[in-house]
């Protein structure tokens, strides 16, 4: 059955897009204040992951997709995991690749 996998990929892409937007906004704000654009890692990265997950959940509620996703078998913990995973992996990659 292909349906749930397509939904999961869509949610992962939505989480990735939200992370890119949140990270770009944070980098721009840090540049305007004269700080390094990627922050210092730890607390900034955790904040971006939380912000990205919250933005994804708000988008799901705004589009009124919560009931549809529940009917497709996507529970709330799975939804949160799929929205947070791209941000978490992206923050880990930034901490590893950038000094």
CSV table of C-alpha atoms in Angstrom, one decimal:
chain,number,residue,atom,x,y,z
A,1,UNK,CA,0.0,0.0,0.0
A,2,UNK,CA,1.6,3.2,-1.1
A,3,UNK,CA,-0.7,5.9,0.4
A,4,UNK,CA,0.9,6.2,3.9
A,5,UNK,CA,4.4,6.3,2.5
A,6,UNK,CA,3.5,9.2,0.3
A,7,UNK,CA,2.0,11.0,3.2
A,8,UNK,CA,5.1,10.4,5.3
A,9,UNK,CA,7.3,11.8,2.5
A,10,UNK,CA,5.1,14.8,2.2
A,11,UNK,CA,5.3,15.5,5.9
A,12,UNK,CA,9.1,15.1,5.8
A,13,UNK,CA,9.4,17.5,2.9
A,14,UNK,CA,7.1,20.0,4.9
A,15,UNK,CA,9.4,19.6,7.9
A,16,UNK,CA,12.5,20.2,5.7
A,17,UNK,CA,11.0,23.3,4.2
A,18,UNK,CA,9.9,24.7,7.6
A,19,UNK,CA,13.5,24.1,8.9
A,20,UNK,CA,15.1,25.9,5.9
A,21,UNK,CA,12.8,28.9,6.4
A,22,UNK,CA,13.3,29.0,10.2
A,23,UNK,CA,17.1,28.6,9.9
A,24,UNK,CA,17.3,31.3,7.2
A,25,UNK,CA,15.3,33.7,9.3
A,26,UNK,CA,17.5,33.0,12.3
A,27,UNK,CA,20.7,33.5,10.3
A,28,UNK,CA,19.4,36.8,8.9
A,29,UNK,CA,18.5,38.0,12.4
A,30,UNK,CA,21.9,37.0,13.8
A,31,UNK,CA,23.7,38.7,10.9
A,32,UNK,CA,21.7,41.9,11.6
A,33,UNK,CA,22.8,41.9,15.2
A,34,UNK,CA,26.4,41.3,14.3
A,35,UNK,CA,26.7,37.7,15.6
A,36,UNK,CA,27.9,34.7,13.5
A,37,UNK,CA,25.0,33.6,11.2
A,38,UNK,CA,24.9,30.0,12.5
A,39,UNK,CA,24.8,30.6,16.2
A,40,UNK,CA,26.7,28.6,18.7
A,41,UNK,CA,24.9,25.3,18.1
A,42,UNK,CA,23.3,23.8,21.3
A,43,UNK,CA,20.5,26.0,22.5
A,44,UNK,CA,20.0,27.7,19.2
A,45,UNK,CA,19.8,24.4,17.4
A,46,UNK,CA,17.3,23.0,19.9
A,47,UNK,CA,15.2,26.2,19.6
A,48,UNK,CA,15.1,25.8,15.8
A,49,UNK,CA,14.0,22.2,16.1
A,50,UNK,CA,11.2,23.2,18.4
A,51,UNK,CA,10.2,26.1,16.3
A,52,UNK,CA,10.2,24.0,13.1
A,53,UNK,CA,8.0,21.3,14.8
A,54,UNK,CA,5.6,24.0,16.0
A,55,UNK,CA,5.4,25.6,12.6
A,56,UNK,CA,4.7,22.2,11.0
A,57,UNK,CA,1.9,21.5,13.5
A,58,UNK,CA,0.4,24.9,13.0
A,59,UNK,CA,0.4,24.3,9.3
A,60,UNK,CA,-1.3,20.9,9.7
A,61,UNK,CA,-4.0,22.5,11.8
A,62,UNK,CA,-4.3,25.5,9.5
A,63,UNK,CA,-4.9,23.3,6.5
A,64,UNK,CA,-7.3,21.1,8.6
A,65,UNK,CA,-5.4,18.0,7.7
A,66,UNK,CA,-5.3,16.5,11.2
A,67,UNK,CA,-8.4,14.3,10.9
A,68,UNK,CA,-7.3,13.2,7.4
A,69,UNK,CA,-3.9,12.2,8.7
A,70,UNK,CA,-5.4,10.3,11.6
A,71,UNK,CA,-7.7,8.5,9.2
A,72,UNK,CA,-4.6,7.6,7.1
A,73,UNK,CA,-3.0,6.1,10.2
A,74,UNK,CA,-0.6,8.9,11.1
A,75,UNK,CA,-0.8,9.2,14.9
A,76,UNK,CA,0.2,12.5,16.6
A,77,UNK,CA,3.6,11.2,17.9
A,78,UNK,CA,4.5,10.0,14.4
A,79,UNK,CA,3.4,13.4,13.0
A,80,UNK,CA,5.6,15.2,15.4
A,81,UNK,CA,8.5,12.9,14.6
A,82,UNK,CA,8.1,13.4,10.9
A,83,UNK,CA,8.0,17.2,11.2
A,84,UNK,CA,11.0,17.3,13.6
A,85,UNK,CA,13.3,14.8,12.0
A,86,UNK,CA,14.5,17.0,9.1
A,87,UNK,CA,15.2,19.9,11.5
A,88,UNK,CA,17.1,17.6,13.9
A,89,UNK,CA,19.2,16.0,11.2
A,90,UNK,CA,19.9,19.4,9.7
A,91,UNK,CA,21.0,20.9,13.0
A,92,UNK,CA,23.3,17.9,13.6
A,93,UNK,CA,24.8,18.3,10.1
A,94,UNK,CA,25.4,22.0,10.8
A,95,UNK,CA,27.1,21.3,14.1
A,96,UNK,CA,29.3,18.7,12.5
A,97,UNK,CA,30.1,20.6,9.3
A,98,UNK,CA,30.5,24.1,10.7
A,99,UNK,CA,33.1,25.0,13.4
